[in-house]
mmCIF file of C-alpha atoms in Angstrom:
data_model
loop_
_atom_site.group_PDB
_atom_site.id
_atom_site.type_symbol
_atom_site.label_atom_id
_atom_site.label_comp_id
_atom_site.label_asym_id
_atom_site.label_seq_id
_atom_site.Cartn_x
_atom_site.Cartn_y
_atom_site.Cartn_z
ATOM 1 C CA MET A 1 0.000 0.000 0.000
ATOM 2 C CA GLU A 2 0.996 3.621 -0.484
ATOM 3 C CA LYS A 3 2.336 4.942 2.793
ATOM 4 C CA TYR A 4 0.905 8.000 4.519
ATOM 5 C CA ASN A 5 3.311 10.912 4.913
ATOM 6 C CA VAL A 6 3.426 11.888 8.574
ATOM 7 C CA GLY A 7 4.746 14.719 10.716
ATOM 8 C CA VAL A 8 5.501 14.750 14.435
ATOM 9 C CA ILE A 9 4.939 18.073 16.185
ATOM 10 C CA GLY A 10 6.879 18.165 19.431
ATOM 11 C CA GLY A 11 9.327 15.529 18.244
ATOM 12 C CA THR A 12 12.117 16.227 20.740
ATOM 13 C CA GLY A 13 10.143 15.459 23.929
ATOM 14 C CA MET A 14 9.672 11.997 25.400
ATOM 15 C CA VAL A 15 6.282 11.265 23.811
ATOM 16 C CA GLY A 16 7.455 12.767 20.519
ATOM 17 C CA GLN A 17 10.449 10.443 20.656
ATOM 18 C CA ARG A 18 8.059 7.522 21.168
ATOM 19 C CA PHE A 19 6.035 8.575 18.143
ATOM 20 C CA ILE A 20 9.152 8.758 15.996
ATOM 21 C CA SER A 21 10.492 5.405 17.194
ATOM 22 C CA LEU A 22 7.132 3.748 16.438
ATOM 23 C CA ILE A 23 6.922 5.299 12.967
ATOM 24 C CA GLU A 24 10.485 4.210 12.120
ATOM 25 C CA HIS A 25 9.404 0.684 11.120
ATOM 26 C CA HIS A 26 5.675 1.258 10.648
ATOM 27 C CA PRO A 27 4.154 -0.489 7.600
ATOM 28 C CA TRP A 28 1.643 2.303 6.872
ATOM 29 C CA PHE A 29 3.396 5.529 7.895
ATOM 30 C CA GLU A 30 6.459 7.362 6.603
ATOM 31 C CA LEU A 31 7.981 10.170 8.666
ATOM 32 C CA LYS A 32 8.531 13.283 6.573
ATOM 33 C CA VAL A 33 8.605 16.145 9.063
ATOM 34 C CA ILE A 34 9.785 16.676 12.635
ATOM 35 C CA ALA A 35 8.851 19.961 14.288
ATOM 36 C CA ALA A 36 9.532 21.411 17.711
ATOM 37 C CA SER A 37 10.048 24.757 19.419
ATOM 38 C CA ALA A 38 12.020 27.633 17.952
ATOM 39 C CA ASN A 39 14.979 26.548 20.113
ATOM 40 C CA SER A 40 15.302 23.312 18.125
ATOM 41 C CA ALA A 41 14.249 24.605 14.715
ATOM 42 C CA GLY A 42 17.023 24.630 12.123
ATOM 43 C CA LYS A 43 19.018 21.894 13.853
ATOM 44 C CA THR A 44 19.222 18.346 12.607
ATOM 45 C CA TYR A 45 17.223 15.865 14.642
ATOM 46 C CA GLU A 46 20.488 14.418 15.888
ATOM 47 C CA GLN A 47 21.621 17.828 17.133
ATOM 48 C CA ALA A 48 18.248 18.553 18.723
ATOM 49 C CA ALA A 49 17.421 15.214 20.300
ATOM 50 C CA ARG A 50 20.277 12.706 20.640
ATOM 51 C CA ALA A 51 21.666 14.210 23.861
ATOM 52 C CA ARG A 52 18.176 14.249 25.401
ATOM 53 C CA TRP A 53 17.043 10.854 24.101
ATOM 54 C CA ALA A 54 14.956 9.508 26.989
ATOM 55 C CA ILE A 55 13.486 6.151 25.924
ATOM 56 C CA GLU A 56 15.030 2.705 25.815
ATOM 57 C CA THR A 57 14.569 2.318 22.047
ATOM 58 C CA PRO A 58 17.796 3.295 20.227
ATOM 59 C CA PHE A 59 18.017 6.706 18.605
ATOM 60 C CA PRO A 60 16.606 6.394 15.043
ATOM 61 C CA GLU A 61 19.653 6.856 12.826
ATOM 62 C CA LYS A 62 17.528 7.049 9.666
ATOM 63 C CA TYR A 63 16.097 10.376 10.864
ATOM 64 C CA LYS A 64 19.265 11.948 12.251
ATOM 65 C CA ASP A 65 19.725 14.343 9.315
ATOM 66 C CA ILE A 66 16.126 15.606 9.148
ATOM 67 C CA VAL A 67 16.153 19.344 9.808
ATOM 68 C CA VAL A 68 13.701 20.226 12.567
ATOM 69 C CA LYS A 69 10.973 22.693 11.632
ATOM 70 C CA ASP A 70 9.422 25.353 13.843
ATOM 71 C CA ALA A 71 6.050 23.924 14.913
ATOM 72 C CA THR A 72 4.416 27.358 14.883
ATOM 73 C CA ALA A 73 6.235 29.457 12.296
ATOM 74 C CA ASP A 74 6.432 26.667 9.704
ATOM 75 C CA CYS A 75 2.934 25.241 10.124
ATOM 76 C CA GLU A 76 1.745 26.115 6.592
ATOM 77 C CA GLU A 77 4.759 24.384 5.058
ATOM 78 C CA ILE A 78 4.376 21.377 7.373
ATOM 79 C CA ALA A 79 0.642 21.004 6.747
ATOM 80 C CA ALA A 80 1.182 21.090 2.986
ATOM 81 C CA SER A 81 3.825 18.362 3.034
ATOM 82 C CA VAL A 82 2.150 15.621 5.080
ATOM 83 C CA ASP A 83 -1.120 13.683 5.175
ATOM 84 C CA PHE A 84 -1.503 14.231 8.942
ATOM 85 C CA VAL A 85 0.470 15.052 12.069
ATOM 86 C CA PHE A 86 0.914 13.648 15.543
ATOM 87 C CA CYS A 87 1.058 16.367 18.185
ATOM 88 C CA ALA A 88 2.890 16.096 21.518
ATOM 89 C CA VAL A 89 3.979 19.632 22.286
ATOM 90 C CA ASP A 90 4.927 21.152 25.611
ATOM 91 C CA MET A 91 3.071 24.463 25.553
ATOM 92 C CA LYS A 92 0.404 26.346 27.481
ATOM 93 C CA LYS A 93 -3.144 25.051 27.009
ATOM 94 C CA GLU A 94 -4.315 28.131 25.092
ATOM 95 C CA GLU A 95 -1.320 27.874 22.762
ATOM 96 C CA ILE A 96 -2.000 24.179 22.107
ATOM 97 C CA LEU A 97 -5.668 24.865 21.374
ATOM 98 C CA ALA A 98 -4.697 27.528 18.851
ATOM 99 C CA LEU A 99 -1.919 25.461 17.264
ATOM 100 C CA GLU A 100 -3.968 22.285 16.796
ATOM 101 C CA GLU A 101 -6.905 24.183 15.353
ATOM 102 C CA ARG A 102 -4.554 26.043 13.030
ATOM 103 C CA TYR A 103 -3.232 22.774 11.584
ATOM 104 C CA ALA A 104 -6.752 21.403 11.265
ATOM 105 C CA LYS A 105 -7.902 24.522 9.384
ATOM 106 C CA LEU A 106 -4.922 24.068 7.067
ATOM 107 C CA GLU A 107 -6.609 20.762 6.117
ATOM 108 C CA CYS A 108 -4.104 18.708 8.099
ATOM 109 C CA PRO A 109 -5.640 16.139 10.486
ATOM 110 C CA VAL A 110 -4.164 16.263 13.993
ATOM 111 C CA ILE A 111 -3.782 13.203 16.231
ATOM 112 C CA SER A 112 -2.999 14.710 19.604
ATOM 113 C CA ASN A 113 -1.536 13.360 22.804
ATOM 114 C CA ASN A 114 -2.143 16.702 24.515
ATOM 115 C CA SER A 115 -4.955 17.337 26.979
ATOM 116 C CA ALA A 116 -5.982 20.762 25.650
ATOM 117 C CA ASN A 117 -8.751 19.555 23.302
ATOM 118 C CA ARG A 118 -9.996 16.572 25.317
ATOM 119 C CA TRP A 119 -13.051 18.502 26.471
ATOM 120 C CA THR A 120 -13.828 20.232 23.188
ATOM 121 C CA PRO A 121 -17.357 18.815 22.634
ATOM 122 C CA ASP A 122 -16.884 17.772 19.001
ATOM 123 C CA VAL A 123 -13.335 16.430 19.374
ATOM 124 C CA PRO A 124 -13.339 12.642 19.802
ATOM 125 C CA MET A 125 -11.212 11.255 22.639
ATOM 126 C CA VAL A 126 -10.693 7.705 21.471
ATOM 127 C CA ILE A 127 -9.336 4.448 22.814
ATOM 128 C CA PRO A 128 -9.659 2.338 19.637
ATOM 129 C CA GLU A 129 -10.692 -0.862 21.447
ATOM 130 C CA VAL A 130 -13.217 0.978 23.626
ATOM 131 C CA ASN A 131 -15.034 3.763 21.747
ATOM 132 C CA PRO A 132 -14.105 3.789 18.037
ATOM 133 C CA GLU A 133 -17.629 4.913 17.156
ATOM 134 C CA HIS A 134 -16.813 8.382 18.536
ATOM 135 C CA ILE A 135 -14.834 9.232 15.399
ATOM 136 C CA ALA A 136 -18.203 9.856 13.713
ATOM 137 C CA VAL A 137 -18.299 13.257 15.459
ATOM 138 C CA ILE A 138 -15.497 14.393 13.134
ATOM 139 C CA ASP A 139 -18.110 15.166 10.478
ATOM 140 C CA ALA A 140 -19.676 17.777 12.769
ATOM 141 C CA GLN A 141 -16.284 19.122 13.790
ATOM 142 C CA ARG A 142 -15.329 19.646 10.152
ATOM 143 C CA LYS A 143 -18.515 21.657 9.604
ATOM 144 C CA ARG A 144 -17.628 23.876 12.576
ATOM 145 C CA LEU A 145 -14.055 24.359 11.361
ATOM 146 C CA GLY A 146 -15.038 24.777 7.730
ATOM 147 C CA THR A 147 -12.683 22.022 6.587
ATOM 148 C CA LYS A 148 -12.847 19.069 4.219
ATOM 149 C CA ARG A 149 -9.861 17.053 5.483
ATOM 150 C CA GLY A 150 -8.755 18.768 8.652
ATOM 151 C CA PHE A 151 -9.855 17.757 12.138
ATOM 152 C CA ILE A 152 -8.517 17.058 15.627
ATOM 153 C CA ALA A 153 -8.730 13.706 17.418
ATOM 154 C CA VAL A 154 -7.169 13.120 20.816
ATOM 155 C CA LYS A 155 -5.853 10.405 23.095
ATOM 156 C CA SER A 156 -7.171 10.056 26.618
ATOM 157 C CA ASN A 157 -4.988 10.599 29.658
ATOM 158 C CA CYS A 158 -2.497 7.784 30.203
ATOM 159 C CA SER A 159 -3.743 7.060 33.729
ATOM 160 C CA ILE A 160 -7.180 5.801 32.673
ATOM 161 C CA MET A 161 -5.691 3.173 30.349
ATOM 162 C CA SER A 162 -4.823 1.019 33.353
ATOM 163 C CA TYR A 163 -8.462 0.570 34.392
ATOM 164 C CA VAL A 164 -11.076 1.881 31.916
ATOM 165 C CA PRO A 165 -10.406 -0.854 29.302
ATOM 166 C CA ALA A 166 -10.842 -3.530 31.980
ATOM 167 C CA LEU A 167 -14.067 -1.951 33.225
ATOM 168 C CA THR A 168 -15.567 -1.503 29.755
ATOM 169 C CA PRO A 169 -16.708 -5.113 29.162
ATOM 170 C CA LEU A 170 -18.265 -5.110 32.658
ATOM 171 C CA ARG A 171 -20.587 -2.169 32.010
ATOM 172 C CA GLU A 172 -23.432 -4.549 31.166
ATOM 173 C CA PHE A 173 -23.626 -5.356 34.897
ATOM 174 C CA GLY A 174 -24.390 -1.738 35.753
ATOM 175 C CA ILE A 175 -21.230 -0.182 37.172
ATOM 176 C CA GLN A 176 -22.302 2.281 39.878
ATOM 177 C CA ASP A 177 -19.172 3.359 41.759
ATOM 178 C CA VAL A 178 -15.461 3.103 41.049
ATOM 179 C CA LEU A 179 -12.627 3.915 43.426
ATOM 180 C CA VAL A 180 -9.171 3.841 41.870
ATOM 181 C CA CYS A 181 -5.658 4.507 43.131
ATOM 182 C CA THR A 182 -3.047 4.816 40.406
ATOM 183 C CA TYR A 183 0.696 4.358 40.890
ATOM 184 C CA GLN A 184 2.251 6.225 37.988
ATOM 185 C CA ALA A 185 5.685 6.084 36.385
ATOM 186 C CA ILE A 186 7.987 9.077 36.146
ATOM 187 C CA SER A 187 7.930 8.974 32.343
ATOM 188 C CA GLY A 188 4.369 10.254 32.671
ATOM 189 C CA ALA A 189 5.990 13.538 33.663
ATOM 190 C CA GLY A 190 8.450 13.285 30.760
ATOM 191 C CA LYS A 191 11.246 12.415 33.170
ATOM 192 C CA THR A 192 13.922 9.783 33.702
ATOM 193 C CA PHE A 193 15.803 8.998 36.908
ATOM 194 C CA GLU A 194 18.755 10.927 35.453
ATOM 195 C CA THR A 195 16.677 14.071 34.974
ATOM 196 C CA TRP A 196 14.608 13.610 38.149
ATOM 197 C CA PRO A 197 16.943 12.180 40.814
ATOM 198 C CA GLU A 198 14.554 13.296 43.562
ATOM 199 C CA MET A 199 12.300 10.392 42.587
ATOM 200 C CA VAL A 200 14.850 7.721 43.477
ATOM 201 C CA ASP A 201 13.692 5.988 46.681
ATOM 202 C CA ASN A 202 10.702 8.317 46.831
ATOM 203 C CA VAL A 203 6.922 8.469 46.404
ATOM 204 C CA ILE A 204 5.015 11.704 45.754
ATOM 205 C CA PRO A 205 1.302 11.512 46.681
ATOM 206 C CA TYR A 206 0.181 14.194 44.226
ATOM 207 C CA ILE A 207 0.213 14.685 40.450
ATOM 208 C CA GLY A 208 -1.243 18.021 39.380
ATOM 209 C CA GLY A 209 -4.575 17.689 37.554
ATOM 210 C CA GLU A 210 -4.323 13.923 37.294
ATOM 211 C CA GLU A 211 -7.094 12.996 39.688
ATOM 212 C CA GLU A 212 -9.608 15.263 37.964
ATOM 213 C CA LYS A 213 -8.700 13.718 34.586
ATOM 214 C CA SER A 214 -8.911 10.208 36.015
ATOM 215 C CA GLU A 215 -12.401 10.849 37.354
ATOM 216 C CA ARG A 216 -13.857 12.786 34.403
ATOM 217 C CA GLU A 217 -12.336 11.311 31.263
ATOM 218 C CA PRO A 218 -13.912 7.841 31.562
ATOM 219 C CA LEU A 219 -17.327 9.481 31.298
ATOM 220 C CA LYS A 220 -16.450 11.069 27.949
ATOM 221 C CA VAL A 221 -14.927 7.822 26.671
ATOM 222 C CA TRP A 222 -18.162 6.032 27.662
ATOM 223 C CA GLY A 223 -20.343 8.806 26.257
ATOM 224 C CA THR A 224 -22.355 8.889 23.038
ATOM 225 C CA VAL A 225 -22.317 10.900 19.821
ATOM 226 C CA ALA A 226 -25.465 13.002 19.564
ATOM 227 C CA ASP A 227 -26.305 16.341 17.939
ATOM 228 C CA GLY A 228 -22.766 16.787 16.649
ATOM 229 C CA VAL A 229 -21.015 16.453 20.025
ATOM 230 C CA ILE A 230 -19.882 13.822 22.494
ATOM 231 C CA LYS A 231 -22.379 13.674 25.348
ATOM 232 C CA THR A 232 -20.715 12.323 28.471
ATOM 233 C CA ALA A 233 -22.118 9.295 30.249
ATOM 234 C CA PRO A 234 -24.181 10.159 33.361
ATOM 235 C CA GLY A 235 -22.266 7.664 35.463
ATOM 236 C CA PRO A 236 -20.798 5.762 37.178
ATOM 237 C CA HIS A 237 -19.255 7.799 39.980
ATOM 238 C CA PHE A 238 -15.444 7.805 39.974
ATOM 239 C CA THR A 239 -13.092 8.836 42.743
ATOM 240 C CA ALA A 240 -9.331 8.685 42.262
ATOM 241 C CA GLN A 241 -5.998 9.198 43.965
ATOM 242 C CA CYS A 242 -2.944 9.424 41.721
ATOM 243 C CA ILE A 243 0.528 8.817 43.101
ATOM 244 C CA ARG A 244 3.959 9.181 41.488
ATOM 245 C CA VAL A 245 6.188 6.182 42.188
ATOM 246 C CA PRO A 246 9.878 5.446 41.381
ATOM 247 C CA VAL A 247 9.218 3.420 38.218
ATOM 248 C CA SER A 248 10.520 4.296 34.746
ATOM 249 C CA ASN A 249 7.469 3.184 32.727
ATOM 250 C CA GLY A 250 4.093 1.675 33.517
ATOM 251 C CA HIS A 251 1.004 2.887 35.374
ATOM 252 C CA LEU A 252 -0.571 0.456 37.832
ATOM 253 C CA ALA A 253 -4.083 0.875 39.235
ATOM 254 C CA CYS A 254 -5.851 -0.640 42.239
ATOM 255 C CA VAL A 255 -9.544 -0.651 41.360
ATOM 256 C CA PHE A 256 -12.654 -1.137 43.517
ATOM 257 C CA VAL A 257 -16.035 -1.528 41.762
ATOM 258 C CA ARG A 258 -19.674 -1.605 42.843
ATOM 259 C CA PHE A 259 -22.341 -2.968 40.476
ATOM 260 C CA ALA A 260 -26.113 -2.747 40.219
ATOM 261 C CA ASN A 261 -26.081 -6.445 39.296
ATOM 262 C CA LYS A 262 -23.034 -8.044 40.836
ATOM 263 C CA PRO A 263 -21.364 -10.458 38.382
ATOM 264 C CA THR A 264 -19.646 -13.657 39.404
ATOM 265 C CA LYS A 265 -15.895 -14.017 39.176
ATOM 266 C CA GLU A 266 -16.386 -16.411 36.288
ATOM 267 C CA GLN A 267 -18.484 -13.862 34.421
ATOM 268 C CA ILE A 268 -15.852 -11.151 34.850
ATOM 269 C CA LEU A 269 -13.013 -13.395 33.689
ATOM 270 C CA GLU A 270 -15.054 -14.559 30.714
ATOM 271 C CA ARG A 271 -15.792 -10.964 29.670
ATOM 272 C CA TRP A 272 -12.127 -10.048 29.927
ATOM 273 C CA GLN A 273 -10.985 -13.116 28.024
ATOM 274 C CA ASN A 274 -13.404 -12.617 25.136
ATOM 275 C CA TYR A 275 -13.295 -8.818 24.843
ATOM 276 C CA SER A 276 -12.041 -7.837 21.404
ATOM 277 C CA GLY A 277 -13.215 -4.241 21.309
ATOM 278 C CA GLY A 278 -13.723 -2.026 18.309
ATOM 279 C CA THR A 279 -10.688 -2.919 16.216
ATOM 280 C CA LYS A 280 -11.635 -6.509 15.430
ATOM 281 C CA GLY A 281 -11.310 -7.311 11.736
ATOM 282 C CA LEU A 282 -9.482 -4.089 10.849
ATOM 283 C CA ASP A 283 -5.966 -5.588 10.995
ATOM 284 C CA LEU A 284 -4.475 -2.458 12.522
ATOM 285 C CA PRO A 285 -0.685 -2.916 12.770
ATOM 286 C CA SER A 286 -0.485 -1.660 16.368
ATOM 287 C CA ALA A 287 -3.534 -3.466 17.770
ATOM 288 C CA PRO A 288 -2.691 -6.250 20.254
ATOM 289 C CA LYS A 289 -3.893 -9.764 19.508
ATOM 290 C CA GLN A 290 -5.333 -10.034 23.031
ATOM 291 C CA PHE A 291 -6.231 -6.646 24.491
ATOM 292 C CA LEU A 292 -6.961 -7.739 28.072
ATOM 293 C CA HIS A 293 -4.758 -10.302 29.833
ATOM 294 C CA TYR A 294 -5.553 -11.791 33.236
ATOM 295 C CA PHE A 295 -2.781 -13.160 35.467
ATOM 296 C CA THR A 296 -3.775 -15.852 37.953
ATOM 297 C CA GLU A 297 -0.599 -15.469 40.048
ATOM 298 C CA ASP A 298 -1.032 -13.493 43.266
ATOM 299 C CA ASN A 299 2.003 -11.317 42.524
ATOM 300 C CA ARG A 300 1.092 -10.304 38.959
ATOM 301 C CA PRO A 301 0.849 -8.116 37.010
ATOM 302 C CA GLN A 302 4.148 -6.513 37.899
ATOM 303 C CA THR A 303 5.190 -3.240 36.322
ATOM 304 C CA LYS A 304 8.694 -4.322 35.332
ATOM 305 C CA LEU A 305 7.662 -7.744 34.047
ATOM 306 C CA ASP A 306 4.375 -7.000 32.315
ATOM 307 C CA ARG A 307 4.301 -3.407 31.020
ATOM 308 C CA GLY A 308 5.722 -4.528 27.661
ATOM 309 C CA LEU A 309 3.062 -7.179 27.014
ATOM 310 C CA GLU A 310 2.127 -7.267 23.309
ATOM 311 C CA GLY A 311 4.575 -4.502 22.527
ATOM 312 C CA GLY A 312 3.233 -2.367 25.365
ATOM 313 C CA MET A 313 -0.221 -2.220 23.756
ATOM 314 C CA ALA A 314 -2.129 -4.625 26.028
ATOM 315 C CA VAL A 315 -3.728 -4.128 29.443
ATOM 316 C CA SER A 316 -2.835 -6.570 32.218
ATOM 317 C CA THR A 317 -5.184 -7.404 35.079
ATOM 318 C CA GLY A 318 -4.858 -9.552 38.165
ATOM 319 C CA ARG A 319 -5.807 -10.128 41.806
ATOM 320 C CA LEU A 320 -9.553 -10.171 41.103
ATOM 321 C CA ARG A 321 -11.308 -10.790 44.399
ATOM 322 C CA GLU A 322 -14.413 -9.827 46.340
ATOM 323 C CA ASP A 323 -14.286 -6.736 48.536
ATOM 324 C CA SER A 324 -15.868 -6.099 51.931
ATOM 325 C CA GLN A 325 -17.193 -2.650 50.974
ATOM 326 C CA TYR A 326 -17.361 -2.702 47.175
ATOM 327 C CA ASP A 327 -18.316 -5.773 45.146
ATOM 328 C CA TRP A 328 -15.019 -6.570 43.438
ATOM 329 C CA LYS A 329 -11.449 -5.295 43.374
ATOM 330 C CA PHE A 330 -8.571 -5.926 40.974
ATOM 331 C CA VAL A 331 -5.231 -4.574 39.774
ATOM 332 C CA GLY A 332 -4.665 -3.167 36.275
ATOM 333 C CA LEU A 333 -1.470 -2.239 34.443
ATOM 334 C CA SER A 334 -0.660 -0.432 31.202
ATOM 335 C CA HIS A 335 2.430 1.037 29.562
ATOM 336 C CA ASN A 336 1.924 4.766 29.865
ATOM 337 C CA THR A 337 4.064 6.024 26.958
ATOM 338 C CA LEU A 338 3.043 3.227 24.580
ATOM 339 C CA LEU A 339 -0.627 2.253 24.974
ATOM 340 C CA GLY A 340 -1.224 5.321 27.141
ATOM 341 C CA ALA A 341 0.410 7.848 24.834
ATOM 342 C CA ALA A 342 2.291 7.490 21.533
ATOM 343 C CA GLY A 343 1.337 3.866 20.823
ATOM 344 C CA GLY A 344 -2.317 4.618 21.439
ATOM 345 C CA GLY A 345 -1.993 7.676 19.202
ATOM 346 C CA VAL A 346 -0.477 5.618 16.392
ATOM 347 C CA GLU A 347 -3.263 3.032 16.704
ATOM 348 C CA LEU A 348 -5.855 5.830 16.641
ATOM 349 C CA ALA A 349 -4.301 7.134 13.419
ATOM 350 C CA GLU A 350 -4.469 3.619 11.984
ATOM 351 C CA LEU A 351 -8.167 3.442 12.886
ATOM 352 C CA LEU A 352 -8.851 6.800 11.238
ATOM 353 C CA CYS A 353 -7.025 5.694 8.085
ATOM 354 C CA ALA A 354 -8.858 2.360 8.004
ATOM 355 C CA LYS A 355 -12.209 4.127 8.397
ATOM 356 C CA GLY A 356 -11.464 6.680 5.660
ATOM 357 C CA TYR A 357 -11.153 9.798 7.820
ATOM 358 C CA ILE A 358 -7.534 10.283 6.720
ATOM 359 C CA ASP A 359 -6.671 10.000 3.036
ATOM 360 C CA HIS A 360 -3.631 10.654 0.893
ATOM 361 C CA LYS A 361 -3.198 14.191 -0.392
#
């Protein structure tokens, strides 16, 4: 097949690096443009990023001589030269809103890892296995923007990937209340132990804005498309505590759930085992063969052992047991910069291509 020409906006940061490393050998996508701040513009990618390379995947030598563009000043040139862009910039919210809309109005679809547009009513926030039907709202968004090709689609926050996918196939039992405590890796802050030595042998019981996102975003993901917007689900009730722990990658969640119709353990395990989600039959290159994995061992899933399951694109669960105050409790685990960020963004782009929302220029 003819490959899609792709740009990465914010290509020098940790998530941008993930995007670039995933595109390097992607069967559908070809990297044509890397853009970043004015400080990096004009440098080769090697000059701009090798010294700050922060992920375990080796620096992509094939892109070392690409000259980095200015994400803002060069947006017309960038939009004209690619079929779509991934966006992972480190800017103020208002600046991100303006930048992403600017690319969209230049008829360049934007697949964003940023939080700025997650609550724009006609911007779909999609986990491909959970709510692929939300991409239908793009038609209404294009009418608002006055575009034919351009639109914005976003990834959810990385924290909810460790529990919302596991809860999704259980919604038929009437989920009423969810309490979740997440234990989140330092890469979620774009850091390594070298750049954040204060995290060694330390736990920080606060991550700014994370608890609000963890409580609100599931309701948009579980919402419905109506009247040209995403209408959030009326429930269940979520309450969350989000904690930073001394782990390089991987967000782990301890989840407590109350149901209107309490399922049996066998019913829960069967739903997890057989859940295929919304990507079945599409043959998306990044989609895991088995999205939800259950570990029967008492000491699994473990962050270090299991975060890379299915290339970091699967969700691990374990320790399912009855609770004295809620109905059931379990542990969930996801890779925060793969499934929870760049990998999930790449799979979302694959879904949009497969469904005809992104075409070749």
